[in-house]
Short mmCIF file of C-alpha atoms and ligand atoms in Angstrom, two decimals:
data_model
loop_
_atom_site.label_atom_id
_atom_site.label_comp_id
_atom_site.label_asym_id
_atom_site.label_seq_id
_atom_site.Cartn_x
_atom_site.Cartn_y
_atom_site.Cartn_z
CA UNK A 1 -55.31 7.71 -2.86
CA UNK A 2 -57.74 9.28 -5.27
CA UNK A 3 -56.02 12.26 -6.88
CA UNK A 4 -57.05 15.07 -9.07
CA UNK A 5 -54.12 15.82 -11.32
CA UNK A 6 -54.36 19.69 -12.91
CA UNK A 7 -52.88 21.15 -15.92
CA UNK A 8 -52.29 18.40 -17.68
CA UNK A 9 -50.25 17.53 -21.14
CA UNK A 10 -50.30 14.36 -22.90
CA UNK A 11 -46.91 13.77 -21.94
CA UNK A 12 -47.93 14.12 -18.26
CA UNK A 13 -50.81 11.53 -18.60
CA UNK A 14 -48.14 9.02 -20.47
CA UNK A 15 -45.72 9.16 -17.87
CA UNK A 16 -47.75 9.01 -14.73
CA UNK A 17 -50.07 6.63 -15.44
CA UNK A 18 -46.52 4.43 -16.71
CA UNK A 19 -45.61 5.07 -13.15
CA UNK A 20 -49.04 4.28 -11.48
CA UNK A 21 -48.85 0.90 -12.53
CA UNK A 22 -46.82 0.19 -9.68
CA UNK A 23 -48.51 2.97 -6.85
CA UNK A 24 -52.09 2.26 -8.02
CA UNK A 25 -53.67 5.50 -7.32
CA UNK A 26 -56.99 6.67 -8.84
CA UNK A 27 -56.06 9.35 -10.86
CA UNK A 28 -57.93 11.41 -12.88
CA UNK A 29 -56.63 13.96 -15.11
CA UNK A 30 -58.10 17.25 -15.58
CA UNK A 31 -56.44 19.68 -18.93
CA UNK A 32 -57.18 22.90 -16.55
CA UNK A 33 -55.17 24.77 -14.65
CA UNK A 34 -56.07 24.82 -11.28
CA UNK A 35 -58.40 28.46 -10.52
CA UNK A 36 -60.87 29.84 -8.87
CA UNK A 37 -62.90 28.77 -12.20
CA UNK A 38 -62.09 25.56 -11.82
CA UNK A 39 -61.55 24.62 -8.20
CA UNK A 40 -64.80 23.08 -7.47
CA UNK A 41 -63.42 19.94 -9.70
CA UNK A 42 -60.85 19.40 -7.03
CA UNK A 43 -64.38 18.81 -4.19
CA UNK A 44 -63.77 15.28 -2.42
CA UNK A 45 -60.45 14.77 -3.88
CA UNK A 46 -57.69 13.74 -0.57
CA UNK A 47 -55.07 14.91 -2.65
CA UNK A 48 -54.87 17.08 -6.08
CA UNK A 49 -51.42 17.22 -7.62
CA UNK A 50 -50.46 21.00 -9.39
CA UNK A 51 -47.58 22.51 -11.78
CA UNK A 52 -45.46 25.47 -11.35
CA UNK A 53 -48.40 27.91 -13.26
CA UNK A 54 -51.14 27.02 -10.80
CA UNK A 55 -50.89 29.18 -8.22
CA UNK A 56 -52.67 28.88 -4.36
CA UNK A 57 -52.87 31.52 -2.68
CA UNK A 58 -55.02 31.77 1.07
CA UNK A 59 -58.83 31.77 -0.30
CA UNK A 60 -58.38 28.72 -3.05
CA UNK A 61 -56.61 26.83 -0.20
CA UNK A 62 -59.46 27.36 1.87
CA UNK A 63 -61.80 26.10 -0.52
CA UNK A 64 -59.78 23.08 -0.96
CA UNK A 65 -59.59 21.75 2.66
CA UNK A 66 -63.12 23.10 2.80
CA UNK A 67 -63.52 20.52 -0.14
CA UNK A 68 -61.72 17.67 1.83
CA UNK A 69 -58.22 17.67 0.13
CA UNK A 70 -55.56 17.12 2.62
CA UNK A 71 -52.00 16.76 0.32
CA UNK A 72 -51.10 18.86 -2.50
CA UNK A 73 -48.38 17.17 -4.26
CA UNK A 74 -46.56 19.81 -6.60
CA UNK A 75 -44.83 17.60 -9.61
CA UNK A 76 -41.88 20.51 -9.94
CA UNK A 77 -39.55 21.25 -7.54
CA UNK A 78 -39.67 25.08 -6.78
CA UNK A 79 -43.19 26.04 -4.43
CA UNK A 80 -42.97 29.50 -4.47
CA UNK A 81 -46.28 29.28 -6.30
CA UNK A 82 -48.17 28.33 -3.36
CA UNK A 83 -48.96 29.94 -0.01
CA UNK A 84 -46.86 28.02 2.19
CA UNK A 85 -48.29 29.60 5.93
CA UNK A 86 -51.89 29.42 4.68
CA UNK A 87 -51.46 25.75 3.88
CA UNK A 88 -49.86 24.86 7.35
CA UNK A 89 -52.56 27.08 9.03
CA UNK A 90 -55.06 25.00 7.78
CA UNK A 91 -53.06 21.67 8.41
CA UNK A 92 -52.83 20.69 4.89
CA UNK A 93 -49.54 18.83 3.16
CA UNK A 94 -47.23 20.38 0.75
CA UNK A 95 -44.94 17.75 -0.78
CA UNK A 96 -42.75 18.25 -3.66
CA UNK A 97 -39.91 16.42 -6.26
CA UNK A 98 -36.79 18.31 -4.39
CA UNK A 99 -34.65 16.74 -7.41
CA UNK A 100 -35.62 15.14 -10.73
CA UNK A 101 -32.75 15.31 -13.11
CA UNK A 102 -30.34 18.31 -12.41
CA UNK A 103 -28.79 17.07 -15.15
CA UNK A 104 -31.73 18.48 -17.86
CA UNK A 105 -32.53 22.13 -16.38
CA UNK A 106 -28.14 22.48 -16.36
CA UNK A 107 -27.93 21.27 -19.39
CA UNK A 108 -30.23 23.69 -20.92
CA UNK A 109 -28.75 26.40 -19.80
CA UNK A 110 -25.43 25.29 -21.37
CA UNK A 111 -27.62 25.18 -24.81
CA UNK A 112 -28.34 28.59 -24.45
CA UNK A 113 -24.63 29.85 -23.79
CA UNK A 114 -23.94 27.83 -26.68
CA UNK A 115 -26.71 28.79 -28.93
CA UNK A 116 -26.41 32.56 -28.34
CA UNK A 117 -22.51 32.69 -28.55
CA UNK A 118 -22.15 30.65 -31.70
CA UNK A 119 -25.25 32.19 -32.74
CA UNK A 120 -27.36 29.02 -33.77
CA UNK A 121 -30.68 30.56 -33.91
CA UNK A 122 -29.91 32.92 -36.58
CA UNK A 123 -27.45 30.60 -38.20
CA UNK A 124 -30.35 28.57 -38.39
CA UNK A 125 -32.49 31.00 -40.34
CA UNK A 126 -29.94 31.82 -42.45
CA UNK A 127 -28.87 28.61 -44.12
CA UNK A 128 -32.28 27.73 -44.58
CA UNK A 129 -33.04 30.55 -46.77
CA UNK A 130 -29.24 30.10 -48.63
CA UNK A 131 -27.32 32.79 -46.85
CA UNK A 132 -24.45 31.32 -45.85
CA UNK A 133 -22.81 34.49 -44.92
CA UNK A 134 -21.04 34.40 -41.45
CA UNK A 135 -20.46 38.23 -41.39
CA UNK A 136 -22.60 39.21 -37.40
CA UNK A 137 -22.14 35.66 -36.36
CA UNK A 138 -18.47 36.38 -34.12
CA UNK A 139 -18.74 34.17 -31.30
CA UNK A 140 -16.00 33.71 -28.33
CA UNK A 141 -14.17 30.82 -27.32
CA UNK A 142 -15.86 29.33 -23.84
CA UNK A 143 -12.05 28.45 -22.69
CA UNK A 144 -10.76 30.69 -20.35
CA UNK A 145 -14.31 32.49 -20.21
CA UNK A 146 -15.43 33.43 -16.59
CA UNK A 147 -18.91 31.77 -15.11
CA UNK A 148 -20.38 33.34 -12.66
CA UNK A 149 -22.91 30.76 -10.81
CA UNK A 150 -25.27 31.89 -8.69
CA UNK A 151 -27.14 29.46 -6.74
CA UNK A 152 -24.86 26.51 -5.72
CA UNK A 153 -27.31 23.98 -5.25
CA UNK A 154 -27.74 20.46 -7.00
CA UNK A 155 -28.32 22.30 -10.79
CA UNK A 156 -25.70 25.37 -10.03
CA UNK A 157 -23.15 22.23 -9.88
CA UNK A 158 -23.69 20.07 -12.42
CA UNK A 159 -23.77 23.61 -14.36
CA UNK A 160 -20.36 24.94 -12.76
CA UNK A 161 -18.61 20.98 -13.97
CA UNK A 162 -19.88 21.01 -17.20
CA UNK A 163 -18.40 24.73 -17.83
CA UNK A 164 -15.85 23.28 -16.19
CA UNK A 165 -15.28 21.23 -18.51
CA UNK A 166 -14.84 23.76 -21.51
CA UNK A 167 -12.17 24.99 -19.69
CA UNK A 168 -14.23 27.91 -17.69
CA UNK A 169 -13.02 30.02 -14.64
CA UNK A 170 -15.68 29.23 -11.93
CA UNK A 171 -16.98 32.18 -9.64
CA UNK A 172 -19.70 31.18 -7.18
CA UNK A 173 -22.22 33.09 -5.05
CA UNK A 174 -24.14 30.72 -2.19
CA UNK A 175 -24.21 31.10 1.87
CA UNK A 176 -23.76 27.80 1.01
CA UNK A 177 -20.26 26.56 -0.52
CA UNK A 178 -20.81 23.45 -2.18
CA UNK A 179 -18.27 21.24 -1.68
CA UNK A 180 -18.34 19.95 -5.14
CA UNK A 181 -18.09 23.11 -6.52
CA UNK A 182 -14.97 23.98 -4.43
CA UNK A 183 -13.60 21.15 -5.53
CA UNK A 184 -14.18 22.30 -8.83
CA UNK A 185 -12.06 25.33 -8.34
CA UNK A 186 -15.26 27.70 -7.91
CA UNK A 187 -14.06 30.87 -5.91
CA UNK A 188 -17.00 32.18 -3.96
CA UNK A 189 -17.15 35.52 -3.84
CA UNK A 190 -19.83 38.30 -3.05
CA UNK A 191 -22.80 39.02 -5.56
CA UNK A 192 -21.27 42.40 -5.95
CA UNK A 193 -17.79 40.71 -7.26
CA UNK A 194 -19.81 38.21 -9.66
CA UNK A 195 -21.69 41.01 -10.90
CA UNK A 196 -18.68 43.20 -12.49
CA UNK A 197 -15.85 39.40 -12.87
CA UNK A 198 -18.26 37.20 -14.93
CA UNK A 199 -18.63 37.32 -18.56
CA UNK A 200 -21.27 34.78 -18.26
CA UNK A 201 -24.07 34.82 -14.85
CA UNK A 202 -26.09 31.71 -14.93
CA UNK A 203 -29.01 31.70 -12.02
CA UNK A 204 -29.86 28.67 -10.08
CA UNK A 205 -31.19 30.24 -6.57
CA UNK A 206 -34.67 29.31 -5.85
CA UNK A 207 -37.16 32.60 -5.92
CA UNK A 208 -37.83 33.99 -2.60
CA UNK A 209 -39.01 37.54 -1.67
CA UNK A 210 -34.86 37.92 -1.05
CA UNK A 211 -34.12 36.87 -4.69
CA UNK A 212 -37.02 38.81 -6.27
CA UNK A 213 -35.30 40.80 -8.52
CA UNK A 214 -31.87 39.94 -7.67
CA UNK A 215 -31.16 41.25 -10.89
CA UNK A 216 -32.43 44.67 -11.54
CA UNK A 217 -30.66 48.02 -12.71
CA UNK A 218 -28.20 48.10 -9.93
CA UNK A 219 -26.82 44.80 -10.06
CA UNK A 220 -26.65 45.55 -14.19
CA UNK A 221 -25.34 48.63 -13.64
CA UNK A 222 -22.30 46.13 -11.99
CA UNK A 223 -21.75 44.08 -15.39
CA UNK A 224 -19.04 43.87 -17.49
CA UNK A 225 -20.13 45.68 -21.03
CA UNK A 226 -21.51 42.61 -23.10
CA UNK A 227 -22.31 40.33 -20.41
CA UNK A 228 -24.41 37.16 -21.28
CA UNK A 229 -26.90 36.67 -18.61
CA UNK A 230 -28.56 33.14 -18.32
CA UNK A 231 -31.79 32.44 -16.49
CA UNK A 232 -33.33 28.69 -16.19
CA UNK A 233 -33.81 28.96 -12.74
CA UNK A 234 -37.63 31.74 -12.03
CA UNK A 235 -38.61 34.43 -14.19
CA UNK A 236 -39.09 36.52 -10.81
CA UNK A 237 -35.19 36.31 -10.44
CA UNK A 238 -34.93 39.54 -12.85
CA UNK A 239 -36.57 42.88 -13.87
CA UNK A 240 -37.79 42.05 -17.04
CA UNK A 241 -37.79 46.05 -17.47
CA UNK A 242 -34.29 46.67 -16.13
CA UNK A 243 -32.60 43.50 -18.42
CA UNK A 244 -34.43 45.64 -22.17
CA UNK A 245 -33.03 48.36 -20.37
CA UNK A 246 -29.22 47.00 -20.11
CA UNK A 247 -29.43 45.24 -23.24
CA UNK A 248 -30.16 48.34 -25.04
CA UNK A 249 -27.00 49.89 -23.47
CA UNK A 250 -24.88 46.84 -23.77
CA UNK A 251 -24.12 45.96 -20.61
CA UNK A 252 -25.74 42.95 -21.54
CA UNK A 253 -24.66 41.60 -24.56
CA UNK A 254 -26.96 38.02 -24.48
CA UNK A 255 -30.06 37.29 -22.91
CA UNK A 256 -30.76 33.24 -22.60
CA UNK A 257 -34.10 33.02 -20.20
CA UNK A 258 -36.05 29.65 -19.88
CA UNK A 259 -38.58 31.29 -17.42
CA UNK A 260 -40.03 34.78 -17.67
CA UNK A 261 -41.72 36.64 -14.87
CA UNK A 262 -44.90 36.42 -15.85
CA UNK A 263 -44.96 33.48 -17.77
CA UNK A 264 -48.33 32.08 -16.70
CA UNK A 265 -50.24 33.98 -18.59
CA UNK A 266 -48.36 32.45 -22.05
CA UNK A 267 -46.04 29.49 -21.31
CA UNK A 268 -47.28 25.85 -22.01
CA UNK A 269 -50.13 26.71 -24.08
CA UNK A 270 -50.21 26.86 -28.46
CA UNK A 271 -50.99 30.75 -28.98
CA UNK A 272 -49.43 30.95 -32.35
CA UNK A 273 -52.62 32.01 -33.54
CA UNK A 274 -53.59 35.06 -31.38
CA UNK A 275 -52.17 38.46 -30.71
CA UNK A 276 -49.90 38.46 -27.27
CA UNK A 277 -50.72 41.23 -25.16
CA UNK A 278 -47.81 41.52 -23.22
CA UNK A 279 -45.58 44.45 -24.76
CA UNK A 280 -42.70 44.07 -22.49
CA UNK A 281 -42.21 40.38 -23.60
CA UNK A 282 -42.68 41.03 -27.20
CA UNK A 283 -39.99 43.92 -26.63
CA UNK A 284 -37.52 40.94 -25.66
CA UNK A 285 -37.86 38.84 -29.06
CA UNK A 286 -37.04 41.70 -30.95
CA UNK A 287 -33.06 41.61 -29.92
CA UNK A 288 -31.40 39.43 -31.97
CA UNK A 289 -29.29 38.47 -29.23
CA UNK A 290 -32.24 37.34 -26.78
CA UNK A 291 -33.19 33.49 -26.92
CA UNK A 292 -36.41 32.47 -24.67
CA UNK A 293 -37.47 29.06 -24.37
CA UNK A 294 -40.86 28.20 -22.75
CA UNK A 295 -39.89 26.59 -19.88
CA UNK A 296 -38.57 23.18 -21.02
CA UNK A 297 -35.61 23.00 -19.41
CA UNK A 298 -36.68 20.20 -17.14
CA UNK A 299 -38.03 18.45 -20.69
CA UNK A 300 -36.07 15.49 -20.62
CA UNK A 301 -37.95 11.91 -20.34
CA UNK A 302 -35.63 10.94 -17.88
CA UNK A 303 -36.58 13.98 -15.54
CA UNK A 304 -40.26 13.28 -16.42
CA UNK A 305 -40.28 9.26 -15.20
CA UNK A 306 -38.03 10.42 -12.19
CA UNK A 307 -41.01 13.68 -11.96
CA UNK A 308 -43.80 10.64 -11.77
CA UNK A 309 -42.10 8.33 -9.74
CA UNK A 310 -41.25 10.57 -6.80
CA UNK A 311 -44.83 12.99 -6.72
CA UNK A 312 -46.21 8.88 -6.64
CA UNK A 313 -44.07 7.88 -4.06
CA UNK A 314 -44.75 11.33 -2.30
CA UNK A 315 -48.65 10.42 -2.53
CA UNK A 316 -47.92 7.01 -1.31
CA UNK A 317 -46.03 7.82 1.32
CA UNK A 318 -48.36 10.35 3.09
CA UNK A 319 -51.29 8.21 2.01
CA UNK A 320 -49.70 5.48 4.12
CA UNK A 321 -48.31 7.38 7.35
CA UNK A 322 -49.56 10.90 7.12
CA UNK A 323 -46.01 12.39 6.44
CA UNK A 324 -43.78 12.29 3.74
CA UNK A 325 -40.05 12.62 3.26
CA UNK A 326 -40.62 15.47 0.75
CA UNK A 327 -42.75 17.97 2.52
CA UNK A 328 -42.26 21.46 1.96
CA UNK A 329 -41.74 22.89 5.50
CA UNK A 330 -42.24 26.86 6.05
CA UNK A 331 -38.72 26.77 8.37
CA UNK A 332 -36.83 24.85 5.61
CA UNK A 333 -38.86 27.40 2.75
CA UNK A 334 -37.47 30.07 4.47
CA UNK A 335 -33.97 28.83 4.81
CA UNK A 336 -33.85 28.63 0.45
P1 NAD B 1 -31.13 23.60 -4.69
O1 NAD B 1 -32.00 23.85 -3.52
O2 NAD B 1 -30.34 22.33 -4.78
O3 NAD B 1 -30.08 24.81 -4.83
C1 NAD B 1 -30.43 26.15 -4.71
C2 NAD B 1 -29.21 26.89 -4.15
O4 NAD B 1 -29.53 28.28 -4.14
C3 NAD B 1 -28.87 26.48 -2.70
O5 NAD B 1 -27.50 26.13 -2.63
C4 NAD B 1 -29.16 27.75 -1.89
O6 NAD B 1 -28.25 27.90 -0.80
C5 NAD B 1 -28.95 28.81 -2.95
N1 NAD B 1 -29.56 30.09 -2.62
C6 NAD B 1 -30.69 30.35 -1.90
N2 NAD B 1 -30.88 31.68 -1.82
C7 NAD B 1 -29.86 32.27 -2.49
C8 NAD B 1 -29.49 33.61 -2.74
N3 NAD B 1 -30.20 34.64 -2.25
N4 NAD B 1 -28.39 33.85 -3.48
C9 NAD B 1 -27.63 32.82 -3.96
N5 NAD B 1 -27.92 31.53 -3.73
C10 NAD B 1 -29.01 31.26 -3.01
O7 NAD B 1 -32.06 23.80 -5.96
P2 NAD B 1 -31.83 23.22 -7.44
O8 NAD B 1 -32.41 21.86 -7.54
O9 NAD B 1 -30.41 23.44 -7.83
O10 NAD B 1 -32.80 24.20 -8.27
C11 NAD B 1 -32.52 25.59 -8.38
C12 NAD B 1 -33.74 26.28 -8.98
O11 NAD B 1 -33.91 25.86 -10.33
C13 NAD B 1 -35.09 25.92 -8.32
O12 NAD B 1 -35.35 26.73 -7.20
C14 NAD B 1 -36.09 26.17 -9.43
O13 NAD B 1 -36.59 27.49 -9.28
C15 NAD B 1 -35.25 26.08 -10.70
N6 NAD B 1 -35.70 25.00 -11.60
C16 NAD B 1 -36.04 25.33 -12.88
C17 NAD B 1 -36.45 24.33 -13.77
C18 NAD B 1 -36.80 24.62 -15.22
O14 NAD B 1 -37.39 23.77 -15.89
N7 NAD B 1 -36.48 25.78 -15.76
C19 NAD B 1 -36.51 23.01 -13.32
C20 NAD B 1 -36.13 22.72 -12.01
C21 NAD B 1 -35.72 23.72 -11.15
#
């Protein structure tokens, strides 16, 4: 199919036109995000393929199957970012990579925990400019340490067996108990219970108008004093406000976020020379106990072959029959 691929890296164009050697498509790669700027770029394209920081809502899908485009294949595996009735209103095809590598995004969020207990980042700093002091750099053993997972799913698992594996406690919060994570030794319990057991929360629930906010002053309100929060999962998933708040008190004592809330206006982009305008994110690099990274936990180069293979195979596969295997349904949306 001829596809218009938006927002673009060089990575991106290495590893999908690797994989096109096999699927053959006509792909042509646009740096852009996908707007209301530049939508008309997408005119006469079947299918245009989008990241997690283009967003469609109602009127830019219109203008799309107005345009002719049929499939939007989204090369992530969260679609909260698009308008999931509009596009089935107008009979146009959501498809997306439902898993990639698990493996990178829970691995990442183990390099946080890590990195803010043992305090790498500043340890980092230090040596560099000969202070090899250790005096603020206290960390805590993982062993024994209670994990609070929240989110179940294919990353929360792989997560909850690699703290495992340090010797964690497991506490889980899911309708769904994973059966790998039971057999784990993961003892589900309620959000409220997580909240005020865990000494570490990592998030791995999709974001959906239930989850917005999940964590906001009440639920911190819940913690344990000194409670490292960990969030690799949508920047949506907490109050940005609320979490400055509770680390000023100390009810949390780490923040390790991957994604921020609104991260589209900063993530992915160089802006090391300009002035960033958003004051509640600059508030969070102040703490010295506050590591964000810009959304790389998926950044592995297996994830990114097994990224290009499937939104391929996705393209293919509706190119050839009209469905595909990974479509993004509203009923199964809902039920995440
Ligand atoms: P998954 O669908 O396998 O698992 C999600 C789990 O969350 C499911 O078990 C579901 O039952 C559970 N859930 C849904 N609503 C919940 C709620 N209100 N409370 C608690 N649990 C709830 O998804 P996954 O592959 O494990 O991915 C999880 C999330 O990770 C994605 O939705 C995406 O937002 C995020 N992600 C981030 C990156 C990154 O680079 N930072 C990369 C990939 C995925």
């Amino acid at each position: 199919m001829k596809v218009a691929f938006f927002n673009t890296k060089p990575y991106d164009r290495q590893f999908f036109g690797a994989a096109n050697e096999k699927h053959c498509h006509e792909i042509i790669f646009f740096e852009s995000h996908l707007s209301l700027e530049t939508i008309s770029l997408a005119a006469g394209f079947p299918a245009i393929c989008i990241f997690i920081n283009d967003y469609l809502n109602a009127e830019m899908l219109q203008i799309l199957a107005k345009g002719g485009t049929k499939l939007i294949a989204l090369r992530s595996a969260g679609f909260n970012h698009v308008d999931l009735t509009a596009a089935s209103n107008l009979g146009m095809a959501i498809v997306r990579v439902p898993a990639y590598s698990p493996y990178a995004v829970a691995e990442h969020a183990v390099a946080l925990i890590l990195s803010l207990n043992r305090k790498i980042h500043r340890a980092y700093n230090r040596v560099r400019e000969g202070n090899f002091s250790i005096e603020g750099l206290l960390g805590f053993d993982l062993y024994g340490a209670t994990v609070g997972v929240v989110g179940t799913g294919k990353i929360g698992a792989i997560f909850a067996q690699i703290m495992r594996g340090f010797g964690c406690k497991l506490l889980g919060y899911d309708a769904y108990h994973n059966p790998l994570c039971v057999e784990l030794g993961m003892k589900y319990v309620s959000m409220a219970e997580l909240l005020s057991h865990s000494d570490i929360i990592s998030l791995h629930c999709p974001l959906t108008p239930d989850t917005h906010h999940l964590i906001n002053t009440e639920a911190i309100a819940k913690l344990k004093t000194g409670t490292m929060l960990i969030n690799t999962s949508r920047g949506g998933l907490i109050d940005t406000q609320a979490a400055i708040d509770g680390l000023k008190s100390g009810s949390i004592g780490y923040l390790g976020i991957d994604v921020y809330e609104q991260e589209a206006d900063l993530f992915f982009e160089d802006l090391s020379n300009e002035v960033i305008q958003d004051d509640i994110f600059q508030r969070l690099l102040t703490f010295p106990n506050v590591i964000v990274t810009g959304h790389q936990a998926f950044f592995t180069s297996q994830a990114l072959a097994n990224i290009a293979e499937t939104t391929l195979a996705n393209i293919t596969e509706f190119g050839e029959s009209g469905t595909c295997t990974n479509e993004v349904k509203i009923d199964n949306a809902i039920a995440k």
